[in-house]
Amino acid sequence: MSTKYIFVTGGVTSSLGKGILSASLAKLLQARGYSVTIQKLDPYINVDPGTLNPYEHGECYVTEDGAETDLDLGHYERFLNIPTSQANNITTGRIYQTVINKERRGDYLGKTVQIIPHITDEIKRQIKFLGNKGKFDFVITEIGGTVGDIESLPYIESVRQLKWELGRSAMVIHLTLVPFLSASGELKTKPTQHSVKALLENGVQPDILVLRTEHNLNDGLKKKVALFCNVAEEAVVQSIDVPTIYEVPLKMKEEKLDITVLKKFGMTSSKEPALDDWNHFLQRLNNPKQEIEIGLVGKYVELHDAYKSIAESFIHAGAVNECKVRLRYIHSEEITKRNVAEMLSGLQGVLIAPGFGHRGIHGKIEATRYARENNIPFLGICLGLQIAVIEFARNVLGLQGADSTEMNEVTKYPVIDLMEEQKSVTNMGGTMRLGAYACEVKKGSKLFDAYRSELIYERHRHRYEFNDKYIENYIKAGFKPVGINPESKLVEAMQLDGHPWFVGVQYHPEYSSTVLKPSPLFVEFVKACKEIRANL
Ligand code: GLN
């Protein structure tokens, strides 16, 4: 079949869950046997979110091919269990950069380069690129932002053109909000009507409306929306708030969103979506046998989106262990030697989060020391491993002032440092190790218990590395490498002897955790947290 294109736009407010809606529809289509990919178009001018402060836009999600992307791609992978790539996340910055590069090369042969057709052509090329590969039955393209934003206009115009060019092979799903006014006890459809008007002003008639709501919508209300917005009644779909995002595919199935989509494309599907594995996961998630609390120590804790993939990995790993994992977000800047015991009290495990720069480092070091000395299961991710290395140098190896050169360029003991070949590259981001790399796992280690494999691939996003010069000091004192990159011999994982569970990894296991393939390291960590504290 020829590739079908589904565009997901949003109206009324941001944060309605276009990403989750796209992922849920994709899941249902995938469960019906179709191949599906999801793409996100972001209207900001940054070329990618790699340079964005997590406070602004949440976590930066890294794909296997090393692209720094929007966190929605994490949802796509977690739902679909297939990898995404650079092609799945396009920003206005990237579009303009490509067009301007072409202009400088003279590709436009002296023509005036304009938003229409040149920018819109480039947007359309990026959308169709995924379909052209011929691998996918459906390409779902989520348009970031809200209809009516100035910066979204070129995208909406591209959608209009593609709808016209592709005819029945393209459709638009518009997600809006139906607010509930508690004072009058009413659900209001006017914002939806206005937002559809805004789309229509740009020449785009939505095919399906998904209405986000806190209360059930009655048929009368749906009928009214259908009439005012020019869509079939069956194409007005309610999306009610649910306790977990992983229930949204089931809700959309109840609402027959997948069937309506197939029908609109003139397709039929007699079978039911195969969701046994998904339901099995939900069954375990919703019926935990016990509960544990793990401390997530980081400096962006006010915005939970900054650690999205870590939080989701704990949900997946918790379900495997039939254990509800509560996360206590702990601000690393608030931890001191004096209050650390109190701040970590009652926790079954401690995770030191990834991060950049020196802010909050001291608190992370104290939390790590406390976990190490008190036999609390510990997982350090990326900067978290580096912190464990620094803490060990200072408090066990006696290397006073040991540090990462990221924090202190002139430290006497640079236990974490740039590698020689990186030192000449000054361009920010230029030296970053990004994407999936191989790691040899030492047999008999906790890492091996988790992965049950001697060779794994995990994703990276960092500049600094464990400094090989000190390796013997660490091995002798019992903090040992258990994961090594087979080509570069860089240390990818370390484990502490004599501690019930103390592991640090230079890579990011959270990026590859999905509902159907939870991260083995998170599963093992949760298992350790569950068992070890209980037996202390
Ligand atoms: N700042 C550290 C580095 O660049 C760690 C990065 C991270 O935690 N992702 O190496």
Coordinates of C-alpha atoms and ligand atoms in Angstrom, one line a residue:
M1 CA 0.0 0.0 0.0
S2 CA 1.1 3.6 -0.5
T3 CA 2.1 5.4 2.7
K4 CA -0.6 7.2 4.4
Y5 CA 0.1 10.5 6.2
I6 CA -1.6 11.6 9.4
F7 CA -1.0 15.0 10.8
V8 CA -1.7 15.8 14.4
T9 CA -2.2 19.5 15.3
G10 CA -3.2 21.1 18.6
G11 CA -5.5 23.9 19.6
V12 CA -6.6 25.9 22.6
T13 CA -3.5 25.3 24.8
S14 CA -0.2 23.5 24.7
S15 CA 0.5 20.4 26.8
L16 CA -2.7 18.6 25.8
G17 CA -0.8 15.5 24.9
K18 CA -0.4 15.5 21.2
G19 CA 2.7 13.3 21.6
I20 CA 0.8 10.7 23.7
L21 CA -2.2 10.8 21.3
S22 CA 0.1 10.3 18.3
A23 CA 1.9 7.4 20.1
S24 CA -1.4 5.8 21.1
L25 CA -2.9 5.9 17.6
A26 CA 0.4 4.6 16.3
K27 CA 0.3 1.8 18.8
L28 CA -3.2 0.8 17.8
L29 CA -2.3 0.7 14.1
Q30 CA 0.9 -1.2 14.9
A31 CA -1.2 -3.7 16.9
R32 CA -3.3 -4.2 13.8
G33 CA -0.2 -5.2 11.9
Y34 CA 0.8 -2.0 10.2
S35 CA 4.2 -0.4 10.2
V36 CA 4.1 3.0 11.7
T37 CA 6.5 5.8 12.5
I38 CA 6.0 9.1 14.2
Q39 CA 7.7 12.4 13.5
K40 CA 7.7 15.6 15.5
L41 CA 8.0 19.0 13.8
D42 CA 9.1 21.7 16.3
P43 CA 8.5 25.3 15.5
Y44 CA 11.4 26.8 17.4
I45 CA 14.5 28.2 15.7
N46 CA 17.1 26.1 17.6
V47 CA 18.6 23.6 15.2
D48 CA 18.0 20.9 17.8
P49 CA 17.0 20.8 21.5
G50 CA 20.6 19.8 22.5
T51 CA 21.4 23.3 23.5
L52 CA 18.1 24.0 25.3
N53 CA 18.0 24.3 29.1
P54 CA 15.9 21.4 30.4
Y55 CA 13.8 24.0 32.3
E56 CA 12.6 25.3 29.0
H57 CA 11.7 22.2 27.2
G58 CA 12.2 19.2 29.4
E59 CA 14.6 16.4 28.7
C60 CA 16.7 16.1 25.6
Y61 CA 16.1 12.6 24.2
V62 CA 18.9 10.9 22.3
T63 CA 18.3 8.5 19.5
E64 CA 20.5 5.5 18.5
D65 CA 21.9 7.5 15.6
G66 CA 23.0 10.2 18.0
A67 CA 20.4 12.9 17.3
E68 CA 19.5 15.2 20.2
T69 CA 15.7 15.4 20.0
D70 CA 12.5 16.4 21.6
L71 CA 11.3 14.3 24.5
D72 CA 8.2 13.2 22.6
L73 CA 10.4 10.9 20.6
G74 CA 10.9 9.0 23.9
H75 CA 7.2 8.4 24.0
Y76 CA 7.2 7.2 20.4
E77 CA 9.9 4.6 21.2
R78 CA 8.4 3.6 24.5
F79 CA 5.0 3.0 22.9
L80 CA 6.1 1.4 19.6
N81 CA 9.3 -0.3 20.7
I82 CA 11.0 0.7 17.4
P83 CA 13.9 3.1 17.2
T84 CA 13.5 6.6 15.9
S85 CA 16.3 8.7 14.2
Q86 CA 17.3 12.2 13.3
A87 CA 14.6 12.1 10.6
N88 CA 11.9 11.8 13.2
N89 CA 12.5 15.3 14.7
I90 CA 12.7 18.4 12.6
T91 CA 12.9 22.0 13.9
T92 CA 12.4 25.3 12.1
G93 CA 16.1 25.9 12.7
R94 CA 17.0 22.8 10.8
I95 CA 14.7 23.6 8.0
Y96 CA 16.1 27.1 7.6
Q97 CA 19.7 25.9 8.0
T98 CA 19.1 23.5 5.1
V99 CA 17.5 26.1 2.9
I100 CA 20.1 28.7 3.6
N101 CA 22.9 26.2 2.9
K102 CA 21.3 25.4 -0.4
E103 CA 20.9 29.0 -1.2
R104 CA 24.6 29.6 -0.5
R105 CA 25.6 26.7 -2.8
G106 CA 23.5 28.3 -5.5
D107 CA 21.0 25.5 -5.8
Y108 CA 18.1 27.9 -6.3
L109 CA 19.7 29.3 -9.5
G110 CA 19.2 33.0 -8.7
K111 CA 15.6 32.7 -7.6
T112 CA 14.3 34.8 -4.6
V113 CA 14.2 32.3 -1.7
Q114 CA 10.9 32.6 0.2
I115 CA 8.8 31.0 2.9
I116 CA 6.4 29.7 0.2
P117 CA 7.5 27.7 -1.7
H118 CA 11.1 27.2 -0.5
I119 CA 10.6 26.7 3.3
T120 CA 7.3 24.8 2.8
D121 CA 8.9 22.6 0.1
E122 CA 11.7 21.7 2.6
I123 CA 9.1 20.9 5.3
K124 CA 7.2 18.7 2.9
R125 CA 10.4 17.0 1.8
Q126 CA 11.2 16.2 5.4
I127 CA 7.7 14.8 6.0
K128 CA 7.7 12.7 2.8
F129 CA 11.3 11.5 3.4
L130 CA 10.1 9.0 6.0
G131 CA 7.3 7.7 3.7
N132 CA 9.6 7.5 0.7
K133 CA 11.7 5.0 2.4
G134 CA 8.8 2.7 1.7
K135 CA 9.2 1.1 5.1
F136 CA 6.1 2.5 6.6
D137 CA 2.3 2.1 6.0
F138 CA 1.7 5.2 8.2
V139 CA 3.7 8.3 8.9
I140 CA 2.2 10.2 11.8
T141 CA 3.5 13.8 11.9
E142 CA 2.9 15.8 15.1
I143 CA 3.1 19.5 14.6
G144 CA 4.5 21.2 17.8
G145 CA 2.9 24.3 19.2
T146 CA -0.7 25.5 18.9
V147 CA -2.6 26.5 15.8
G148 CA -2.6 30.2 15.5
D149 CA 1.0 30.6 16.6
I150 CA 3.0 32.8 14.2
E151 CA 5.8 30.3 14.1
S152 CA 3.5 27.3 13.3
L153 CA 2.2 29.0 10.1
P154 CA 4.7 27.5 7.6
Y155 CA 3.9 24.0 9.0
I156 CA 0.2 24.4 8.8
E157 CA 0.6 25.7 5.2
S158 CA 2.7 22.6 4.4
V159 CA 0.0 20.4 5.8
R160 CA -2.6 22.2 3.7
Q161 CA -0.5 21.7 0.5
L162 CA 0.2 18.0 1.3
K163 CA -3.5 17.4 2.0
W164 CA -4.2 18.8 -1.4
E165 CA -1.4 16.9 -3.1
L166 CA -2.0 13.5 -1.5
G167 CA -5.8 13.6 -1.4
R168 CA -7.1 10.5 0.4
S169 CA -3.7 9.5 1.5
A170 CA -3.5 12.3 4.1
M171 CA -5.6 13.4 7.0
V172 CA -5.6 15.8 9.9
I173 CA -6.4 15.0 13.5
H174 CA -6.9 18.1 15.6
L175 CA -6.6 17.9 19.4
T176 CA -8.3 20.5 21.5
L177 CA -9.5 21.0 25.1
V178 CA -13.0 21.1 26.3
P179 CA -12.7 22.9 29.7
F180 CA -15.1 22.3 32.6
L181 CA -16.4 25.3 34.4
S182 CA -17.0 24.2 37.9
A183 CA -18.9 27.3 38.9
S184 CA -21.6 26.6 36.3
G185 CA -20.9 22.8 36.1
E186 CA -20.6 23.0 32.3
L187 CA -18.3 21.6 29.7
K188 CA -17.5 24.3 27.1
T189 CA -17.0 23.7 23.4
K190 CA -16.4 27.3 22.2
P191 CA -12.6 27.1 22.5
T192 CA -12.7 24.0 20.2
Q193 CA -14.9 25.8 17.7
H194 CA -12.5 28.8 17.7
S195 CA -9.5 26.7 17.3
V196 CA -11.0 24.8 14.3
K197 CA -11.9 28.2 12.8
A198 CA -8.2 29.2 13.1
L199 CA -7.3 26.0 11.2
L200 CA -9.9 26.7 8.6
E201 CA -8.6 30.2 8.1
N202 CA -5.4 28.6 7.1
G203 CA -7.2 26.4 4.6
V204 CA -7.1 23.2 6.7
Q205 CA -10.2 21.2 7.4
P206 CA -9.6 18.7 10.2
D207 CA -10.9 15.1 9.5
I208 CA -11.0 14.0 13.2
L209 CA -11.3 16.0 16.4
V210 CA -10.0 14.6 19.6
L211 CA -11.3 16.5 22.6
R212 CA -9.4 16.4 25.8
T213 CA -11.6 16.5 28.8
E214 CA -11.9 15.8 32.5
H215 CA -15.5 14.6 32.3
N216 CA -17.4 12.4 29.9
L217 CA -18.8 14.2 26.9
N218 CA -22.4 13.3 26.0
D219 CA -23.7 12.7 22.5
G220 CA -25.4 16.0 22.3
L221 CA -22.1 17.8 22.9
K222 CA -20.3 15.7 20.3
K223 CA -23.1 16.3 17.8
K224 CA -22.8 20.1 18.4
V225 CA -19.0 20.0 17.8
A226 CA -19.5 17.9 14.7
L227 CA -22.0 20.3 13.3
F228 CA -20.0 23.5 14.0
C229 CA -16.7 22.1 12.9
N230 CA -17.7 20.2 9.7
V231 CA -16.7 16.7 10.8
A232 CA -18.6 13.5 11.0
E233 CA -20.1 12.7 14.4
E234 CA -18.1 9.5 14.7
A235 CA -15.0 11.6 14.1
V236 CA -15.5 13.5 17.3
V237 CA -13.5 11.5 19.8
Q238 CA -13.2 12.1 23.5
S239 CA -9.9 11.8 25.3
I240 CA -10.6 11.6 29.0
D241 CA -7.9 12.0 31.7
V242 CA -6.5 8.7 32.8
P243 CA -4.1 7.8 35.6
T244 CA -1.3 6.6 33.3
I245 CA -0.4 7.6 29.8
Y246 CA -0.1 3.9 29.0
E247 CA -3.9 3.6 29.2
V248 CA -4.5 6.1 26.5
P249 CA -4.2 3.5 23.6
L250 CA -7.0 1.5 25.3
K251 CA -9.1 4.6 25.7
M252 CA -8.6 5.5 22.0
K253 CA -9.5 1.9 21.1
E254 CA -12.8 2.3 23.0
E255 CA -13.4 5.4 21.1
K256 CA -12.7 3.5 17.8
L257 CA -10.1 6.1 16.8
D258 CA -8.1 3.6 14.8
I259 CA -11.2 2.3 13.0
T260 CA -12.3 5.8 12.1
V261 CA -8.8 6.5 10.8
L262 CA -8.8 3.4 8.6
K263 CA -12.3 4.1 7.3
K264 CA -11.3 7.6 6.3
F265 CA -8.4 6.1 4.3
G266 CA -10.8 3.7 2.7
M267 CA -9.2 0.8 4.5
T268 CA -10.9 -2.0 6.4
S269 CA -9.5 -4.2 9.2
S270 CA -11.5 -7.1 10.5
K271 CA -9.1 -8.2 13.2
E272 CA -8.8 -6.6 16.6
P273 CA -5.6 -5.0 17.5
A274 CA -3.2 -7.4 19.2
L275 CA -2.6 -5.8 22.6
D276 CA -2.0 -8.8 24.8
D277 CA 1.5 -7.8 25.8
W278 CA 0.4 -4.2 26.4
N279 CA -2.5 -5.4 28.6
H280 CA -0.2 -7.7 30.5
F281 CA 2.1 -4.7 31.3
L282 CA -0.9 -2.6 32.4
Q283 CA -2.2 -5.5 34.6
R284 CA 1.2 -5.6 36.4
L285 CA 1.5 -1.9 36.6
N286 CA -2.0 -1.5 38.1
N287 CA -1.6 -4.3 40.6
P288 CA 1.7 -3.8 42.5
K289 CA 2.4 -6.2 45.3
Q290 CA 4.6 -3.7 47.1
E291 CA 5.8 -0.2 47.0
I292 CA 9.3 1.3 47.3
E293 CA 10.6 4.9 47.2
I294 CA 13.7 5.8 45.3
G295 CA 15.4 9.2 45.5
L296 CA 16.2 10.9 42.2
V297 CA 18.9 13.4 43.0
G298 CA 19.2 16.1 40.3
K299 CA 19.2 19.9 39.8
Y300 CA 16.1 20.2 37.6
V301 CA 13.7 18.5 40.0
E302 CA 11.1 21.3 39.8
L303 CA 10.3 20.2 36.3
H304 CA 9.7 16.5 36.2
D305 CA 9.8 16.5 32.4
A306 CA 13.6 17.1 32.7
Y307 CA 13.9 13.5 33.8
K308 CA 11.1 12.0 31.7
S309 CA 12.9 8.9 30.4
I310 CA 14.2 8.0 33.9
A311 CA 10.7 8.3 35.4
E312 CA 9.2 6.2 32.6
S313 CA 12.0 3.6 33.0
F314 CA 11.1 3.2 36.6
I315 CA 7.4 2.7 35.6
H316 CA 8.5 -0.1 33.2
A317 CA 10.9 -1.7 35.7
G318 CA 8.4 -1.4 38.5
A319 CA 5.8 -3.3 36.4
V320 CA 8.3 -6.1 35.8
N321 CA 9.0 -6.3 39.5
E322 CA 5.3 -6.0 40.4
C323 CA 6.3 -3.1 42.6
K324 CA 5.2 0.5 42.5
V325 CA 8.2 2.8 42.4
R326 CA 7.6 6.2 44.0
L327 CA 10.2 8.8 43.1
R328 CA 11.3 11.4 45.6
Y329 CA 12.7 14.2 43.5
I330 CA 15.5 15.7 45.6
H331 CA 17.2 19.0 44.7
S332 CA 20.9 18.4 44.7
E333 CA 21.6 22.0 45.7
E334 CA 19.7 21.5 48.9
I335 CA 21.7 18.5 50.1
T336 CA 24.5 19.2 52.7
K337 CA 26.7 16.9 54.8
R338 CA 24.4 17.8 57.7
N339 CA 21.0 17.2 56.3
V340 CA 21.8 14.3 53.9
A341 CA 20.7 11.6 56.3
E342 CA 17.4 13.3 56.7
M343 CA 16.9 14.1 53.0
L344 CA 17.5 10.4 52.1
S345 CA 15.7 8.9 55.0
G346 CA 13.4 6.0 54.3
L347 CA 14.6 5.6 50.7
Q348 CA 15.1 2.1 49.3
G349 CA 17.5 3.4 46.6
V350 CA 19.3 6.4 45.3
L351 CA 19.7 7.5 41.7
I352 CA 22.1 10.3 40.8
A353 CA 20.9 11.9 37.6
P354 CA 22.7 13.0 34.5
G355 CA 23.6 16.7 34.2
F356 CA 26.0 19.4 33.0
G357 CA 28.0 22.0 34.8
H358 CA 29.0 22.4 38.5
R359 CA 25.7 23.6 40.0
G360 CA 24.5 21.1 42.7
I361 CA 27.6 18.9 42.5
H362 CA 28.4 19.1 46.2
G363 CA 24.9 17.7 47.1
K364 CA 25.3 14.9 44.6
I365 CA 28.6 14.0 46.1
E366 CA 27.1 13.9 49.6
A367 CA 24.2 11.8 48.5
T368 CA 26.6 9.4 46.9
R369 CA 28.8 9.1 49.9
Y370 CA 25.8 8.5 52.1
A371 CA 24.5 5.7 49.8
R372 CA 27.9 4.1 49.6
E373 CA 28.5 4.2 53.3
N374 CA 25.1 3.1 54.3
N375 CA 24.7 0.2 51.8
I376 CA 21.8 1.9 50.0
P377 CA 21.3 0.6 46.4
F378 CA 22.8 3.2 44.1
L379 CA 22.6 3.9 40.4
G380 CA 24.6 6.7 38.9
I381 CA 23.8 7.7 35.3
C382 CA 26.4 9.6 33.2
L383 CA 27.2 12.5 35.5
G384 CA 26.0 10.2 38.3
L385 CA 28.9 7.8 37.5
Q386 CA 31.3 10.6 37.3
I387 CA 30.1 11.9 40.7
A388 CA 30.7 8.4 42.2
V389 CA 34.2 8.4 40.8
I390 CA 35.0 11.8 42.2
E391 CA 33.4 10.9 45.6
F392 CA 35.5 7.7 45.8
A393 CA 38.7 9.5 44.9
R394 CA 38.2 12.1 47.6
N395 CA 36.8 10.0 50.4
V396 CA 38.4 6.6 49.8
L397 CA 41.5 7.0 47.7
G398 CA 42.5 10.1 49.6
L399 CA 43.0 12.2 46.5
Q400 CA 42.1 15.6 48.1
G401 CA 40.4 17.9 45.6
A402 CA 39.9 15.2 42.9
D403 CA 37.4 16.4 40.4
S404 CA 36.2 16.4 36.8
T405 CA 37.9 18.9 34.6
E406 CA 34.4 20.0 33.7
M407 CA 34.0 21.4 37.2
N408 CA 37.6 22.3 37.9
E409 CA 40.0 22.6 35.0
V410 CA 43.1 22.8 37.2
T411 CA 42.4 20.0 39.6
K412 CA 45.4 18.1 40.8
Y413 CA 43.6 14.8 40.3
P414 CA 41.5 14.9 37.1
V415 CA 39.7 11.6 37.7
I416 CA 37.2 12.6 35.0
D417 CA 38.6 14.3 32.0
L418 CA 38.4 15.0 28.3
M419 CA 40.2 12.4 26.2
E420 CA 43.4 13.7 24.4
E421 CA 41.7 13.7 20.9
Q422 CA 38.8 15.8 22.3
K423 CA 41.0 18.6 23.7
S424 CA 41.6 20.4 20.4
V425 CA 37.9 20.6 19.5
T426 CA 36.4 23.8 21.0
N427 CA 33.1 24.0 19.3
M428 CA 30.3 23.3 21.9
G429 CA 28.8 20.0 21.1
G430 CA 31.6 19.1 18.8
T431 CA 33.2 16.8 21.3
M432 CA 30.0 15.2 22.6
R433 CA 29.8 11.4 22.5
L434 CA 26.3 10.9 21.2
G435 CA 24.2 7.8 20.3
A436 CA 24.6 4.1 20.7
Y437 CA 28.0 2.5 21.5
A438 CA 29.0 -1.0 22.2
C439 CA 29.9 -2.1 25.7
E440 CA 31.5 -5.3 26.8
V441 CA 30.0 -6.5 30.0
K442 CA 32.1 -8.4 32.6
K443 CA 30.7 -11.8 33.4
G444 CA 29.8 -12.2 37.1
S445 CA 29.1 -8.5 37.5
K446 CA 25.8 -6.9 38.6
L447 CA 25.8 -5.4 35.1
F448 CA 25.8 -8.9 33.7
D449 CA 23.1 -10.0 36.1
A450 CA 21.0 -7.3 34.5
Y451 CA 21.7 -7.7 30.8
R452 CA 22.7 -11.4 30.7
S453 CA 24.8 -10.6 27.7
E454 CA 28.5 -9.9 27.2
L455 CA 27.9 -7.3 24.6
I456 CA 25.3 -4.5 24.8
Y457 CA 24.6 -1.3 23.0
E458 CA 23.5 1.8 25.0
R459 CA 23.2 5.5 24.1
H460 CA 25.5 8.2 25.3
R461 CA 25.4 11.9 25.7
H462 CA 28.4 13.4 27.4
R463 CA 31.8 14.9 26.8
Y464 CA 33.9 13.7 29.8
E465 CA 35.2 10.2 30.5
F466 CA 36.7 8.2 33.3
N467 CA 40.4 9.0 33.3
D468 CA 42.3 5.8 32.6
K469 CA 45.4 7.0 34.4
Y470 CA 43.7 6.2 37.7
I471 CA 42.3 2.9 36.9
E472 CA 44.7 0.8 39.0
N473 CA 43.9 2.9 42.1
Y474 CA 40.2 2.2 41.7
I475 CA 40.6 -1.5 41.0
K476 CA 42.8 -2.0 44.0
A477 CA 40.3 -0.2 46.3
G478 CA 37.4 -2.2 44.9
F479 CA 35.6 0.2 42.6
K480 CA 36.0 -1.7 39.4
P481 CA 35.2 -1.3 35.7
V482 CA 32.5 -3.8 34.6
G483 CA 31.7 -2.4 31.2
I484 CA 34.3 -1.4 28.6
N485 CA 34.0 0.0 25.1
P486 CA 35.6 -2.7 22.9
E487 CA 37.1 -0.2 20.5
S488 CA 38.2 2.8 22.5
K489 CA 38.6 0.9 25.8
L490 CA 36.7 3.7 27.6
V491 CA 35.2 2.8 30.9
E492 CA 31.4 2.6 30.5
A493 CA 30.3 1.1 33.8
M494 CA 31.7 0.6 37.3
Q495 CA 30.7 -1.5 40.3
L496 CA 31.7 -1.2 43.9
D497 CA 32.9 -4.4 45.7
G498 CA 31.5 -5.0 49.2
H499 CA 28.4 -3.0 48.7
P500 CA 25.1 -4.7 48.1
W501 CA 24.3 -2.8 44.9
F502 CA 26.4 0.2 43.7
V503 CA 26.6 0.7 40.0
G504 CA 27.5 3.7 37.8
V505 CA 27.1 3.8 34.0
Q506 CA 28.6 6.4 31.7
Y507 CA 25.7 5.7 29.2
H508 CA 22.0 6.5 29.5
P509 CA 20.0 3.2 30.0
E510 CA 16.8 5.3 30.3
Y511 CA 16.7 6.2 26.6
S512 CA 16.2 2.6 25.5
S513 CA 13.6 1.4 28.0
T514 CA 10.2 0.7 26.4
V515 CA 7.0 -0.9 27.6
L516 CA 7.7 -4.2 25.9
K517 CA 11.5 -4.1 26.5
P518 CA 12.2 -2.4 29.9
S519 CA 15.8 -1.4 30.5
P520 CA 17.4 -4.5 32.1
L521 CA 19.6 -2.2 34.3
F522 CA 16.5 -0.4 35.8
V523 CA 14.8 -3.8 36.3
E524 CA 17.8 -5.1 38.2
F525 CA 18.1 -1.9 40.2
V526 CA 14.5 -1.9 41.2
K527 CA 14.8 -5.6 42.2
A528 CA 17.9 -4.7 44.3
C529 CA 16.1 -1.8 46.0
K530 CA 13.1 -4.0 46.7
E531 CA 15.1 -6.8 48.3
I532 CA 18.2 -5.2 49.9
R533 CA 16.6 -2.6 52.2
A534 CA 14.1 -5.2 53.4
N535 CA 16.9 -7.5 54.5
L536 CA 19.2 -4.9 56.1
Ligands
GLN1 N1 28.5 16.7 32.1 C1 29.0 15.4 31.9 C2 29.8 15.2 30.7 O1 29.6 16.0 29.8 C3 27.9 14.3 32.0 C4 26.8 14.5 31.0 C5 25.5 13.8 31.3 O2 25.3 13.4 32.4 N2 24.7 13.5 30.3 O3 30.5 14.3 30.5

